[in-house]
Amino acid sequence: MEIKSYQNQAELLVKEYLLADSVIPYTSVICGICACKMVYDLTQLFSNVYFKSYPGLSKLQRTEWSNRSISTIHAIFIAIMSLYFVFWSNLYSDHEYAGPITFRSSALSTFTLGVLHHLLSVAGIANPMLTGEGQVYTFMVLISESTTPGINLRWYLDTAGMKRSRAYLINGVVMFVAW
């Protein structure tokens, strides 16, 4: 019974606070930072166990390895969400909403735009996130994040000494086609 009570309180917290229109941009940035830290730490644990070459890397290379995992997870999340909003959600459908497409936004679309790690793109993302204007175009640009996992995989393979492997060759071909 106590678990149900905690679950109800957690749902209320998420609904009433974290997803309240006025705090979504701030909440999403905080969630993004927490997610980055979690992925960074989990990558170190996972890599020590499953990659034989990881412990032999320099401290700088291990840091780069973990940072690239954040980049990869972020890119997958952003690419999937951008594809969803641009092609499958009803948010930008002429059948669901009236008014110009550039003024449409939702709690989820604003939250998605707030989960970012590129400091230089903050200004470019902050405007559509905070004003709700032009989000569809921002998501169209963010679909390009789908190429980041391939770029990071290429670095992982090179760092792990697999530059002459079949996986490295296939990765190169897939990256070429994706670009």
PDB file of C-alpha atoms in Angstrom:
ATOM      1  CA  MET A   1       0.000   0.000   0.000  1.00  0.00           C
ATOM      2  CA  GLU A   2       2.892   2.379   0.799  1.00  0.00           C
ATOM      3  CA  ILE A   3       4.407   1.791  -2.630  1.00  0.00           C
ATOM      4  CA  LYS A   4       1.143   2.848  -4.288  1.00  0.00           C
ATOM      5  CA  SER A   5       1.136   6.013  -2.170  1.00  0.00           C
ATOM      6  CA  TYR A   6       4.703   6.851  -3.230  1.00  0.00           C
ATOM      7  CA  GLN A   7       3.818   6.121  -6.839  1.00  0.00           C
ATOM      8  CA  ASN A   8       0.829   8.480  -6.643  1.00  0.00           C
ATOM      9  CA  GLN A   9       3.000  11.188  -5.074  1.00  0.00           C
ATOM     10  CA  ALA A  10       5.659  10.722  -7.770  1.00  0.00           C
ATOM     11  CA  GLU A  11       3.056  10.923 -10.538  1.00  0.00           C
ATOM     12  CA  LEU A  12       1.613  14.066  -8.971  1.00  0.00           C
ATOM     13  CA  LEU A  13       5.099  15.606  -8.725  1.00  0.00           C
ATOM     14  CA  VAL A  14       5.804  14.876 -12.384  1.00  0.00           C
ATOM     15  CA  LYS A  15       2.404  16.086 -13.586  1.00  0.00           C
ATOM     16  CA  GLU A  16       2.019  19.172 -11.397  1.00  0.00           C
ATOM     17  CA  TYR A  17       5.629  20.353 -11.161  1.00  0.00           C
ATOM     18  CA  LEU A  18       8.020  18.869 -13.698  1.00  0.00           C
ATOM     19  CA  LEU A  19       5.608  19.080 -16.624  1.00  0.00           C
ATOM     20  CA  ALA A  20       3.993  22.382 -15.645  1.00  0.00           C
ATOM     21  CA  ASP A  21       4.258  24.720 -18.651  1.00  0.00           C
ATOM     22  CA  SER A  22       6.326  27.350 -16.852  1.00  0.00           C
ATOM     23  CA  VAL A  23       9.078  25.009 -15.658  1.00  0.00           C
ATOM     24  CA  ILE A  24       9.383  22.537 -18.547  1.00  0.00           C
ATOM     25  CA  PRO A  25      12.401  24.267 -20.131  1.00  0.00           C
ATOM     26  CA  TYR A  26      14.297  24.312 -16.828  1.00  0.00           C
ATOM     27  CA  THR A  27      13.257  20.802 -15.850  1.00  0.00           C
ATOM     28  CA  SER A  28      14.350  19.408 -19.198  1.00  0.00           C
ATOM     29  CA  VAL A  29      17.814  20.963 -18.929  1.00  0.00           C
ATOM     30  CA  ILE A  30      18.242  19.593 -15.396  1.00  0.00           C
ATOM     31  CA  CYS A  31      17.040  16.151 -16.539  1.00  0.00           C
ATOM     32  CA  GLY A  32      19.484  16.330 -19.462  1.00  0.00           C
ATOM     33  CA  ILE A  33      22.395  17.109 -17.138  1.00  0.00           C
ATOM     34  CA  CYS A  34      21.419  14.273 -14.768  1.00  0.00           C
ATOM     35  CA  ALA A  35      21.066  11.866 -17.694  1.00  0.00           C
ATOM     36  CA  CYS A  36      24.538  12.840 -18.955  1.00  0.00           C
ATOM     37  CA  LYS A  37      26.080  12.138 -15.551  1.00  0.00           C
ATOM     38  CA  MET A  38      24.269   8.807 -15.303  1.00  0.00           C
ATOM     39  CA  VAL A  39      25.368   7.701 -18.794  1.00  0.00           C
ATOM     40  CA  TYR A  40      28.953   8.813 -18.077  1.00  0.00           C
ATOM     41  CA  ASP A  41      29.131   6.751 -14.867  1.00  0.00           C
ATOM     42  CA  LEU A  42      27.398   3.701 -16.353  1.00  0.00           C
ATOM     43  CA  THR A  43      29.734   3.782 -19.351  1.00  0.00           C
ATOM     44  CA  GLN A  44      32.768   3.551 -17.085  1.00  0.00           C
ATOM     45  CA  LEU A  45      31.300   0.562 -15.221  1.00  0.00           C
ATOM     46  CA  PHE A  46      30.116  -1.183 -18.393  1.00  0.00           C
ATOM     47  CA  SER A  47      33.337  -0.558 -20.334  1.00  0.00           C
ATOM     48  CA  ASN A  48      35.587  -1.906 -17.561  1.00  0.00           C
ATOM     49  CA  VAL A  49      33.677  -5.183 -17.652  1.00  0.00           C
ATOM     50  CA  TYR A  50      32.972  -5.672 -21.376  1.00  0.00           C
ATOM     51  CA  PHE A  51      35.857  -4.044 -23.267  1.00  0.00           C
ATOM     52  CA  LYS A  52      39.306  -5.567 -22.760  1.00  0.00           C
ATOM     53  CA  SER A  53      41.108  -2.545 -24.178  1.00  0.00           C
ATOM     54  CA  TYR A  54      39.332   0.009 -21.946  1.00  0.00           C
ATOM     55  CA  PRO A  55      41.521  -0.358 -18.811  1.00  0.00           C
ATOM     56  CA  GLY A  56      44.624   0.124 -20.982  1.00  0.00           C
ATOM     57  CA  LEU A  57      43.470   3.486 -22.298  1.00  0.00           C
ATOM     58  CA  SER A  58      44.948   6.689 -20.955  1.00  0.00           C
ATOM     59  CA  LYS A  59      42.849   8.797 -18.557  1.00  0.00           C
ATOM     60  CA  LEU A  60      42.188  11.250 -21.394  1.00  0.00           C
ATOM     61  CA  GLN A  61      41.047   8.448 -23.733  1.00  0.00           C
ATOM     62  CA  ARG A  62      38.754   6.979 -21.028  1.00  0.00           C
ATOM     63  CA  THR A  63      37.208  10.421 -20.544  1.00  0.00           C
ATOM     64  CA  GLU A  64      36.725  10.757 -24.312  1.00  0.00           C
ATOM     65  CA  TRP A  65      35.226   7.242 -24.400  1.00  0.00           C
ATOM     66  CA  SER A  66      32.655   8.140 -21.741  1.00  0.00           C
ATOM     67  CA  ASN A  67      31.874  11.517 -23.315  1.00  0.00           C
ATOM     68  CA  ARG A  68      31.237   9.837 -26.660  1.00  0.00           C
ATOM     69  CA  SER A  69      28.757   7.503 -24.990  1.00  0.00           C
ATOM     70  CA  ILE A  70      26.842  10.562 -23.768  1.00  0.00           C
ATOM     71  CA  SER A  71      26.986  11.970 -27.295  1.00  0.00           C
ATOM     72  CA  THR A  72      25.728   8.705 -28.780  1.00  0.00           C
ATOM     73  CA  ILE A  73      22.809   8.265 -26.348  1.00  0.00           C
ATOM     74  CA  HIS A  74      21.870  11.922 -26.763  1.00  0.00           C
ATOM     75  CA  ALA A  75      21.974  11.671 -30.563  1.00  0.00           C
ATOM     76  CA  ILE A  76      19.800   8.558 -30.581  1.00  0.00           C
ATOM     77  CA  PHE A  77      17.247  10.216 -28.275  1.00  0.00           C
ATOM     78  CA  ILE A  78      17.137  13.481 -30.226  1.00  0.00           C
ATOM     79  CA  ALA A  79      17.008  11.786 -33.641  1.00  0.00           C
ATOM     80  CA  ILE A  80      14.159   9.471 -32.589  1.00  0.00           C
ATOM     81  CA  MET A  81      12.173  12.281 -30.978  1.00  0.00           C
ATOM     82  CA  SER A  82      12.770  14.606 -33.944  1.00  0.00           C
ATOM     83  CA  LEU A  83      11.636  11.946 -36.407  1.00  0.00           C
ATOM     84  CA  TYR A  84       8.582  11.341 -34.234  1.00  0.00           C
ATOM     85  CA  PHE A  85       7.576  15.018 -34.085  1.00  0.00           C
ATOM     86  CA  VAL A  86       8.237  15.756 -37.760  1.00  0.00           C
ATOM     87  CA  PHE A  87       6.743  12.617 -39.312  1.00  0.00           C
ATOM     88  CA  TRP A  88       4.424  10.794 -36.897  1.00  0.00           C
ATOM     89  CA  SER A  89       3.000  13.092 -34.235  1.00  0.00           C
ATOM     90  CA  ASN A  90      -0.126  15.088 -34.855  1.00  0.00           C
ATOM     91  CA  LEU A  91       1.487  18.243 -33.486  1.00  0.00           C
ATOM     92  CA  TYR A  92       2.356  19.550 -36.941  1.00  0.00           C
ATOM     93  CA  SER A  93      -0.604  17.989 -38.746  1.00  0.00           C
ATOM     94  CA  ASP A  94      -3.030  20.300 -40.517  1.00  0.00           C
ATOM     95  CA  HIS A  95      -5.882  18.005 -39.497  1.00  0.00           C
ATOM     96  CA  GLU A  96      -5.348  18.337 -35.740  1.00  0.00           C
ATOM     97  CA  TYR A  97      -4.481  21.963 -35.128  1.00  0.00           C
ATOM     98  CA  ALA A  98      -5.320  25.310 -36.630  1.00  0.00           C
ATOM     99  CA  GLY A  99      -2.909  28.164 -37.065  1.00  0.00           C
ATOM    100  CA  PRO A 100       0.583  28.427 -38.489  1.00  0.00           C
ATOM    101  CA  ILE A 101       2.815  25.401 -38.061  1.00  0.00           C
ATOM    102  CA  THR A 102       5.622  27.590 -36.728  1.00  0.00           C
ATOM    103  CA  PHE A 103       3.655  28.464 -33.591  1.00  0.00           C
ATOM    104  CA  ARG A 104       2.853  24.888 -32.539  1.00  0.00           C
ATOM    105  CA  SER A 105       4.441  23.213 -29.550  1.00  0.00           C
ATOM    106  CA  SER A 106       3.580  20.782 -26.797  1.00  0.00           C
ATOM    107  CA  ALA A 107       4.894  19.953 -23.336  1.00  0.00           C
ATOM    108  CA  LEU A 108       6.767  16.944 -24.762  1.00  0.00           C
ATOM    109  CA  SER A 109       8.253  18.874 -27.685  1.00  0.00           C
ATOM    110  CA  THR A 110       9.468  21.641 -25.375  1.00  0.00           C
ATOM    111  CA  PHE A 111      10.918  19.071 -22.963  1.00  0.00           C
ATOM    112  CA  THR A 112      12.706  17.297 -25.831  1.00  0.00           C
ATOM    113  CA  LEU A 113      14.323  20.522 -27.007  1.00  0.00           C
ATOM    114  CA  GLY A 114      15.593  21.169 -23.486  1.00  0.00           C
ATOM    115  CA  VAL A 115      17.526  17.902 -23.280  1.00  0.00           C
ATOM    116  CA  LEU A 116      20.709  19.055 -24.978  1.00  0.00           C
ATOM    117  CA  HIS A 117      24.464  19.126 -24.453  1.00  0.00           C
ATOM    118  CA  HIS A 118      25.708  21.472 -27.177  1.00  0.00           C
ATOM    119  CA  LEU A 119      26.455  24.759 -25.443  1.00  0.00           C
ATOM    120  CA  LEU A 120      26.867  26.636 -28.731  1.00  0.00           C
ATOM    121  CA  SER A 121      23.425  25.611 -29.904  1.00  0.00           C
ATOM    122  CA  VAL A 122      21.709  26.838 -26.739  1.00  0.00           C
ATOM    123  CA  ALA A 123      20.700  30.109 -28.377  1.00  0.00           C
ATOM    124  CA  GLY A 124      19.384  28.334 -31.460  1.00  0.00           C
ATOM    125  CA  ILE A 125      17.337  25.902 -29.395  1.00  0.00           C
ATOM    126  CA  ALA A 126      16.343  28.262 -26.583  1.00  0.00           C
ATOM    127  CA  ASN A 127      14.211  30.498 -28.809  1.00  0.00           C
ATOM    128  CA  PRO A 128      11.887  27.755 -30.106  1.00  0.00           C
ATOM    129  CA  MET A 129      11.913  26.082 -26.699  1.00  0.00           C
ATOM    130  CA  LEU A 130      10.948  29.196 -24.747  1.00  0.00           C
ATOM    131  CA  THR A 131       8.654  30.840 -27.315  1.00  0.00           C
ATOM    132  CA  GLY A 132       7.142  27.692 -28.831  1.00  0.00           C
ATOM    133  CA  GLU A 133       7.799  29.124 -32.309  1.00  0.00           C
ATOM    134  CA  GLY A 134       9.544  27.262 -35.112  1.00  0.00           C
ATOM    135  CA  GLN A 135       9.914  23.944 -33.305  1.00  0.00           C
ATOM    136  CA  VAL A 136       9.131  21.924 -36.434  1.00  0.00           C
ATOM    137  CA  TYR A 137      12.147  23.438 -38.211  1.00  0.00           C
ATOM    138  CA  THR A 138      14.371  22.831 -35.214  1.00  0.00           C
ATOM    139  CA  PHE A 139      13.358  19.161 -35.177  1.00  0.00           C
ATOM    140  CA  MET A 140      14.045  18.907 -38.917  1.00  0.00           C
ATOM    141  CA  VAL A 141      17.624  20.080 -38.246  1.00  0.00           C
ATOM    142  CA  LEU A 142      18.007  17.800 -35.227  1.00  0.00           C
ATOM    143  CA  ILE A 143      17.263  14.726 -37.359  1.00  0.00           C
ATOM    144  CA  SER A 144      20.898  15.121 -38.444  1.00  0.00           C
ATOM    145  CA  GLU A 145      21.863  13.837 -34.971  1.00  0.00           C
ATOM    146  CA  SER A 146      21.204  10.357 -36.387  1.00  0.00           C
ATOM    147  CA  THR A 147      24.728  10.403 -37.894  1.00  0.00           C
ATOM    148  CA  THR A 148      26.477  10.927 -34.528  1.00  0.00           C
ATOM    149  CA  PRO A 149      26.351   7.292 -33.304  1.00  0.00           C
ATOM    150  CA  GLY A 150      28.170   6.169 -36.468  1.00  0.00           C
ATOM    151  CA  ILE A 151      30.865   8.801 -36.006  1.00  0.00           C
ATOM    152  CA  ASN A 152      31.342   7.802 -32.375  1.00  0.00           C
ATOM    153  CA  LEU A 153      31.397   4.096 -33.243  1.00  0.00           C
ATOM    154  CA  ARG A 154      34.182   4.792 -35.723  1.00  0.00           C
ATOM    155  CA  TRP A 155      36.214   6.424 -32.942  1.00  0.00           C
ATOM    156  CA  TYR A 156      35.519   3.486 -30.579  1.00  0.00           C
ATOM    157  CA  LEU A 157      36.633   0.963 -33.194  1.00  0.00           C
ATOM    158  CA  ASP A 158      39.785   2.947 -33.951  1.00  0.00           C
ATOM    159  CA  THR A 159      40.636   3.362 -30.248  1.00  0.00           C
ATOM    160  CA  ALA A 160      40.040  -0.345 -29.613  1.00  0.00           C
ATOM    161  CA  GLY A 161      42.542  -1.200 -32.364  1.00  0.00           C
ATOM    162  CA  MET A 162      39.924  -2.449 -34.833  1.00  0.00           C
ATOM    163  CA  LYS A 163      40.688  -0.069 -37.696  1.00  0.00           C
ATOM    164  CA  ARG A 164      41.258  -2.983 -40.087  1.00  0.00           C
ATOM    165  CA  SER A 165      38.144  -4.900 -39.033  1.00  0.00           C
ATOM    166  CA  ARG A 166      35.035  -5.641 -41.046  1.00  0.00           C
ATOM    167  CA  ALA A 167      32.967  -3.612 -38.538  1.00  0.00           C
ATOM    168  CA  TYR A 168      35.120  -0.541 -39.252  1.00  0.00           C
ATOM    169  CA  LEU A 169      34.604  -0.946 -43.012  1.00  0.00           C
ATOM    170  CA  ILE A 170      30.839  -1.449 -42.664  1.00  0.00           C
ATOM    171  CA  ASN A 171      30.651   1.555 -40.344  1.00  0.00           C
ATOM    172  CA  GLY A 172      32.424   3.688 -42.958  1.00  0.00           C
ATOM    173  CA  VAL A 173      30.021   2.628 -45.698  1.00  0.00           C
ATOM    174  CA  VAL A 174      26.962   3.266 -43.498  1.00  0.00           C
ATOM    175  CA  MET A 175      28.312   6.700 -42.510  1.00  0.00           C
ATOM    176  CA  PHE A 176      28.866   7.571 -46.179  1.00  0.00           C
ATOM    177  CA  VAL A 177      25.303   6.564 -47.087  1.00  0.00           C
ATOM    178  CA  ALA A 178      23.832   8.352 -44.054  1.00  0.00           C
ATOM    179  CA  TRP A 179      25.542  11.635 -44.942  1.00  0.00           C
TER     180      TRP A 179
END
